[in-house]
JSON list of C-alpha atoms in Angstrom, two decimals:
[
{"chain": "R", "resi": 20, "resn": "MET", "atom": "CA", "xyz": [5.76, 33.07, 9.21]},
{"chain": "R", "resi": 21, "resn": "LYS", "atom": "CA", "xyz": [4.72, 30.02, 11.15]},
{"chain": "R", "resi": 22, "resn": "LEU", "atom": "CA", "xyz": [4.21, 26.53, 9.81]},
{"chain": "R", "resi": 23, "resn": "GLY", "atom": "CA", "xyz": [0.59, 25.58, 10.27]},
{"chain": "R", "resi": 24, "resn": "TYR", "atom": "CA", "xyz": [-0.90, 21.83, 10.03]},
{"chain": "R", "resi": 25, "resn": "ASN", "atom": "CA", "xyz": [-1.32, 21.98, 6.02]},
{"chain": "R", "resi": 26, "resn": "GLU", "atom": "CA", "xyz": [2.16, 23.18, 5.53]},
{"chain": "R", "resi": 27, "resn": "ILE", "atom": "CA", "xyz": [3.79, 20.79, 7.89]},
{"chain": "R", "resi": 28, "resn": "MET", "atom": "CA", "xyz": [1.88, 17.70, 5.98]},
{"chain": "R", "resi": 29, "resn": "ILE", "atom": "CA", "xyz": [3.37, 19.17, 2.71]},
{"chain": "R", "resi": 30, "resn": "VAL", "atom": "CA", "xyz": [6.96, 19.21, 4.12]},
{"chain": "R", "resi": 31, "resn": "SER", "atom": "CA", "xyz": [6.63, 15.72, 5.92]},
{"chain": "R", "resi": 32, "resn": "MET", "atom": "CA", "xyz": [5.54, 14.25, 2.67]},
{"chain": "R", "resi": 33, "resn": "TYR", "atom": "CA", "xyz": [9.21, 14.47, 1.68]},
{"chain": "R", "resi": 34, "resn": "PHE", "atom": "CA", "xyz": [10.49, 12.84, 4.96]},
{"chain": "R", "resi": 35, "resn": "ASN", "atom": "CA", "xyz": [12.54, 9.52, 4.17]},
{"chain": "R", "resi": 36, "resn": "ASP", "atom": "CA", "xyz": [11.39, 7.39, 6.95]},
{"chain": "R", "resi": 37, "resn": "ILE", "atom": "CA", "xyz": [8.86, 6.62, 9.89]},
{"chain": "R", "resi": 38, "resn": "ASN", "atom": "CA", "xyz": [11.52, 8.19, 12.38]},
{"chain": "R", "resi": 39, "resn": "ASP", "atom": "CA", "xyz": [11.24, 11.48, 10.80]},
{"chain": "R", "resi": 40, "resn": "PHE", "atom": "CA", "xyz": [7.56, 11.44, 11.35]},
{"chain": "R", "resi": 41, "resn": "ILE", "atom": "CA", "xyz": [8.03, 10.25, 15.00]},
{"chain": "R", "resi": 42, "resn": "ASN", "atom": "CA", "xyz": [10.60, 12.85, 15.66]},
{"chain": "R", "resi": 43, "resn": "LEU", "atom": "CA", "xyz": [8.59, 15.66, 14.24]},
{"chain": "R", "resi": 44, "resn": "GLU", "atom": "CA", "xyz": [5.64, 14.83, 16.50]},
{"chain": "R", "resi": 45, "resn": "ILE", "atom": "CA", "xyz": [7.63, 14.07, 19.86]},
{"chain": "R", "resi": 46, "resn": "GLY", "atom": "CA", "xyz": [9.75, 17.20, 19.10]},
{"chain": "R", "resi": 47, "resn": "ILE", "atom": "CA", "xyz": [7.10, 19.61, 18.38]},
{"chain": "R", "resi": 48, "resn": "LYS", "atom": "CA", "xyz": [3.86, 19.39, 20.43]},
{"chain": "R", "resi": 49, "resn": "ARG", "atom": "CA", "xyz": [1.94, 21.31, 18.03]},
{"chain": "R", "resi": 50, "resn": "PHE", "atom": "CA", "xyz": [2.33, 18.76, 15.39]},
{"chain": "R", "resi": 51, "resn": "GLN", "atom": "CA", "xyz": [1.18, 15.78, 17.33]},
{"chain": "R", "resi": 52, "resn": "GLY", "atom": "CA", "xyz": [-1.20, 13.85, 15.19]},
{"chain": "R", "resi": 53, "resn": "ASN", "atom": "CA", "xyz": [0.28, 14.77, 11.94]},
{"chain": "R", "resi": 54, "resn": "MET", "atom": "CA", "xyz": [0.44, 11.37, 10.76]},
{"chain": "R", "resi": 55, "resn": "GLU", "atom": "CA", "xyz": [-3.35, 10.95, 11.50]},
{"chain": "R", "resi": 56, "resn": "ARG", "atom": "CA", "xyz": [-3.97, 13.83, 9.12]},
{"chain": "R", "resi": 57, "resn": "PHE", "atom": "CA", "xyz": [-2.66, 11.52, 5.90]},
{"chain": "R", "resi": 58, "resn": "HIS", "atom": "CA", "xyz": [-5.29, 9.67, 3.87]},
{"chain": "R", "resi": 59, "resn": "PHE", "atom": "CA", "xyz": [-2.39, 8.15, 1.99]},
{"chain": "R", "resi": 60, "resn": "ASN", "atom": "CA", "xyz": [1.16, 6.79, 2.94]},
{"chain": "R", "resi": 61, "resn": "PRO", "atom": "CA", "xyz": [3.96, 9.15, 2.06]},
{"chain": "R", "resi": 62, "resn": "ILE", "atom": "CA", "xyz": [6.49, 6.50, 2.65]},
{"chain": "R", "resi": 63, "resn": "PRO", "atom": "CA", "xyz": [6.57, 2.75, 2.25]},
{"chain": "R", "resi": 64, "resn": "LEU", "atom": "CA", "xyz": [5.26, 1.05, 5.42]},
{"chain": "R", "resi": 65, "resn": "ASN", "atom": "CA", "xyz": [5.78, -1.82, 7.63]},
{"chain": "R", "resi": 66, "resn": "GLN", "atom": "CA", "xyz": [3.66, -3.84, 10.12]},
{"chain": "R", "resi": 67, "resn": "TYR", "atom": "CA", "xyz": [4.86, -1.04, 12.90]},
{"chain": "R", "resi": 68, "resn": "SER", "atom": "CA", "xyz": [4.31, 2.27, 10.85]},
{"chain": "R", "resi": 69, "resn": "ARG", "atom": "CA", "xyz": [1.03, 0.94, 9.37]},
{"chain": "R", "resi": 70, "resn": "LYS", "atom": "CA", "xyz": [-0.28, 1.43, 13.00]},
{"chain": "R", "resi": 71, "resn": "LEU", "atom": "CA", "xyz": [0.82, 4.87, 13.20]},
{"chain": "R", "resi": 72, "resn": "PHE", "atom": "CA", "xyz": [-1.01, 6.03, 9.73]},
{"chain": "R", "resi": 73, "resn": "THR", "atom": "CA", "xyz": [-4.40, 5.32, 10.96]},
{"chain": "R", "resi": 74, "resn": "ASN", "atom": "CA", "xyz": [-6.67, 7.10, 8.41]},
{"chain": "R", "resi": 75, "resn": "ILE", "atom": "CA", "xyz": [-4.89, 5.54, 5.14]},
{"chain": "R", "resi": 76, "resn": "GLU", "atom": "CA", "xyz": [-7.55, 5.20, 2.50]},
{"chain": "R", "resi": 77, "resn": "THR", "atom": "CA", "xyz": [-5.18, 5.24, -0.70]},
{"chain": "R", "resi": 78, "resn": "PHE", "atom": "CA", "xyz": [-2.34, 2.93, -0.23]},
{"chain": "R", "resi": 79, "resn": "HIS", "atom": "CA", "xyz": [0.90, 3.89, -2.52]},
{"chain": "R", "resi": 80, "resn": "ILE", "atom": "CA", "xyz": [3.10, 1.10, -3.53]},
{"chain": "R", "resi": 81, "resn": "TYR", "atom": "CA", "xyz": [6.50, 2.49, -4.15]},
{"chain": "R", "resi": 82, "resn": "ASN", "atom": "CA", "xyz": [8.53, -0.67, -5.12]},
{"chain": "R", "resi": 83, "resn": "GLU", "atom": "CA", "xyz": [7.69, -4.30, -5.65]},
{"chain": "R", "resi": 84, "resn": "LYS", "atom": "CA", "xyz": [9.00, -5.08, -2.40]},
{"chain": "R", "resi": 85, "resn": "ASP", "atom": "CA", "xyz": [6.71, -3.05, -0.38]},
{"chain": "R", "resi": 86, "resn": "LYS", "atom": "CA", "xyz": [4.35, -4.64, 2.08]},
{"chain": "R", "resi": 87, "resn": "ILE", "atom": "CA", "xyz": [0.79, -4.64, 0.87]},
{"chain": "R", "resi": 88, "resn": "PHE", "atom": "CA", "xyz": [-1.89, -3.97, 3.39]},
{"chain": "R", "resi": 89, "resn": "ASN", "atom": "CA", "xyz": [-5.52, -4.93, 2.74]},
{"chain": "R", "resi": 90, "resn": "ASP", "atom": "CA", "xyz": [-7.14, -3.99, 5.83]},
{"chain": "R", "resi": 91, "resn": "GLY", "atom": "CA", "xyz": [-10.76, -2.72, 5.41]},
{"chain": "R", "resi": 92, "resn": "LYS", "atom": "CA", "xyz": [-9.86, 0.87, 5.53]},
{"chain": "R", "resi": 93, "resn": "ILE", "atom": "CA", "xyz": [-7.75, 1.00, 2.24]},
{"chain": "R", "resi": 94, "resn": "PHE", "atom": "CA", "xyz": [-9.93, 1.71, -0.80]},
{"chain": "R", "resi": 95, "resn": "LYS", "atom": "CA", "xyz": [-7.59, 2.22, -3.78]},
{"chain": "R", "resi": 96, "resn": "LYS", "atom": "CA", "xyz": [-3.94, 1.45, -4.75]},
{"chain": "R", "resi": 97, "resn": "VAL", "atom": "CA", "xyz": [-1.38, 3.71, -6.37]},
{"chain": "R", "resi": 98, "resn": "THR", "atom": "CA", "xyz": [1.58, 1.61, -8.02]},
{"chain": "R", "resi": 99, "resn": "TRP", "atom": "CA", "xyz": [4.70, 3.92, -8.64]},
{"chain": "R", "resi": 100, "resn": "TYR", "atom": "CA", "xyz": [7.14, 1.14, -9.77]},
{"chain": "R", "resi": 101, "resn": "GLU", "atom": "CA", "xyz": [7.25, -0.08, -13.46]},
{"chain": "R", "resi": 102, "resn": "VAL", "atom": "CA", "xyz": [4.33, -2.67, -14.26]},
{"chain": "R", "resi": 103, "resn": "ASP", "atom": "CA", "xyz": [3.61, -4.02, -17.86]},
{"chain": "R", "resi": 104, "resn": "TYR", "atom": "CA", "xyz": [0.43, -3.25, -19.56]},
{"chain": "R", "resi": 105, "resn": "SER", "atom": "CA", "xyz": [-1.44, -6.13, -18.95]},
{"chain": "R", "resi": 106, "resn": "THR", "atom": "CA", "xyz": [-1.01, -5.59, -15.13]},
{"chain": "R", "resi": 107, "resn": "TYR", "atom": "CA", "xyz": [-2.00, -1.86, -15.48]},
{"chain": "R", "resi": 108, "resn": "LEU", "atom": "CA", "xyz": [-5.45, -3.22, -17.14]},
{"chain": "R", "resi": 109, "resn": "GLN", "atom": "CA", "xyz": [-5.94, -5.50, -14.19]},
{"chain": "R", "resi": 110, "resn": "GLU", "atom": "CA", "xyz": [-5.30, -2.68, -11.70]},
{"chain": "R", "resi": 111, "resn": "LYS", "atom": "CA", "xyz": [-7.39, -0.32, -13.73]},
{"chain": "R", "resi": 112, "resn": "GLU", "atom": "CA", "xyz": [-10.06, -2.90, -13.68]},
{"chain": "R", "resi": 113, "resn": "ALA", "atom": "CA", "xyz": [-9.92, -3.16, -9.90]},
{"chain": "R", "resi": 114, "resn": "GLY", "atom": "CA", "xyz": [-10.03, 0.89, -9.49]},
{"chain": "R", "resi": 115, "resn": "ASN", "atom": "CA", "xyz": [-6.28, 1.23, -8.91]},
{"chain": "R", "resi": 116, "resn": "ILE", "atom": "CA", "xyz": [-3.82, 3.52, -10.62]},
{"chain": "R", "resi": 117, "resn": "CYS", "atom": "CA", "xyz": [-0.43, 2.57, -12.15]},
{"chain": "R", "resi": 118, "resn": "LYS", "atom": "CA", "xyz": [1.93, 5.69, -12.51]},
{"chain": "R", "resi": 119, "resn": "ASN", "atom": "CA", "xyz": [4.78, 3.81, -14.48]},
{"chain": "R", "resi": 120, "resn": "ILE", "atom": "CA", "xyz": [3.42, 1.66, -17.36]},
{"chain": "R", "resi": 121, "resn": "GLU", "atom": "CA", "xyz": [5.82, -0.27, -19.72]},
{"chain": "R", "resi": 122, "resn": "ILE", "atom": "CA", "xyz": [4.23, -0.64, -23.02]},
{"chain": "R", "resi": 123, "resn": "GLN", "atom": "CA", "xyz": [6.98, -2.74, -24.61]},
{"chain": "R", "resi": 124, "resn": "ASN", "atom": "CA", "xyz": [6.18, -4.60, -27.89]},
{"chain": "R", "resi": 125, "resn": "MET", "atom": "CA", "xyz": [2.52, -3.30, -27.82]},
{"chain": "R", "resi": 126, "resn": "ILE", "atom": "CA", "xyz": [2.53, -2.13, -31.39]},
{"chain": "R", "resi": 127, "resn": "GLU", "atom": "CA", "xyz": [3.98, -5.40, -32.64]},
{"chain": "R", "resi": 128, "resn": "ASN", "atom": "CA", "xyz": [1.28, -7.36, -30.77]},
{"chain": "R", "resi": 129, "resn": "HIS", "atom": "CA", "xyz": [-1.42, -5.19, -32.23]},
{"chain": "R", "resi": 130, "resn": "MET", "atom": "CA", "xyz": [-2.87, -4.37, -29.11]},
{"chain": "R", "resi": 131, "resn": "GLU", "atom": "CA", "xyz": [-4.82, -1.07, -28.59]},
{"chain": "R", "resi": 132, "resn": "ILE", "atom": "CA", "xyz": [-3.46, 1.49, -26.20]},
{"chain": "R", "resi": 133, "resn": "GLN", "atom": "CA", "xyz": [-6.00, 3.69, -24.60]},
{"chain": "R", "resi": 134, "resn": "TYR", "atom": "CA", "xyz": [-4.37, 6.92, -23.15]},
{"chain": "R", "resi": 135, "resn": "HIS", "atom": "CA", "xyz": [-6.32, 7.30, -19.99]},
{"chain": "R", "resi": 136, "resn": "GLN", "atom": "CA", "xyz": [-3.40, 8.94, -18.41]},
{"chain": "R", "resi": 137, "resn": "LYS", "atom": "CA", "xyz": [0.05, 10.36, -19.11]},
{"chain": "R", "resi": 138, "resn": "LEU", "atom": "CA", "xyz": [2.74, 7.78, -19.84]},
{"chain": "R", "resi": 139, "resn": "ASN", "atom": "CA", "xyz": [6.17, 8.53, -17.88]},
{"chain": "R", "resi": 140, "resn": "HIS", "atom": "CA", "xyz": [8.25, 6.56, -20.60]},
{"chain": "R", "resi": 141, "resn": "LEU", "atom": "CA", "xyz": [8.14, 4.88, -23.89]},
{"chain": "R", "resi": 142, "resn": "ASP", "atom": "CA", "xyz": [9.87, 1.73, -24.52]},
{"chain": "R", "resi": 143, "resn": "ILE", "atom": "CA", "xyz": [12.81, 1.95, -27.20]},
{"chain": "R", "resi": 144, "resn": "ASN", "atom": "CA", "xyz": [10.90, -0.82, -29.18]},
{"chain": "R", "resi": 145, "resn": "VAL", "atom": "CA", "xyz": [7.73, 1.41, -29.52]},
{"chain": "R", "resi": 146, "resn": "LEU", "atom": "CA", "xyz": [9.91, 4.29, -30.40]},
{"chain": "R", "resi": 147, "resn": "ASN", "atom": "CA", "xyz": [11.49, 2.40, -33.27]},
{"chain": "R", "resi": 148, "resn": "ILE", "atom": "CA", "xyz": [8.46, 1.29, -34.73]},
{"chain": "R", "resi": 149, "resn": "VAL", "atom": "CA", "xyz": [6.72, 4.88, -34.81]},
{"chain": "R", "resi": 150, "resn": "GLN", "atom": "CA", "xyz": [9.57, 6.28, -36.32]},
{"chain": "R", "resi": 151, "resn": "GLN", "atom": "CA", "xyz": [9.47, 3.82, -39.53]}
]
């Protein structure tokens, strides 16, 4: 069985850094242009690597220190690091997605929680209140 373009994209989503992508494209002529097929960034980007992923429309932010690019091609952001509920609401209003939402002390503050997506974890304070 040979790896095709779709399969190599799936495999390369698990690469650790930009050098892995470069080595794939240099080492195997058939997979040149693999980075151009991505419409999201599978790894954190810097100024250099951003130029190699030319077709990004959804920008994934993996940690707070990631450089955020706002060039005209990016339409949506997906945040993977932990954010508080108010930040989530701001991002949601802007059309972005947060994957790791901290809802600490939300019930104590009498704020409504709308379950528009799955929560990755619940803060221990929330669990204690719910169990009482």
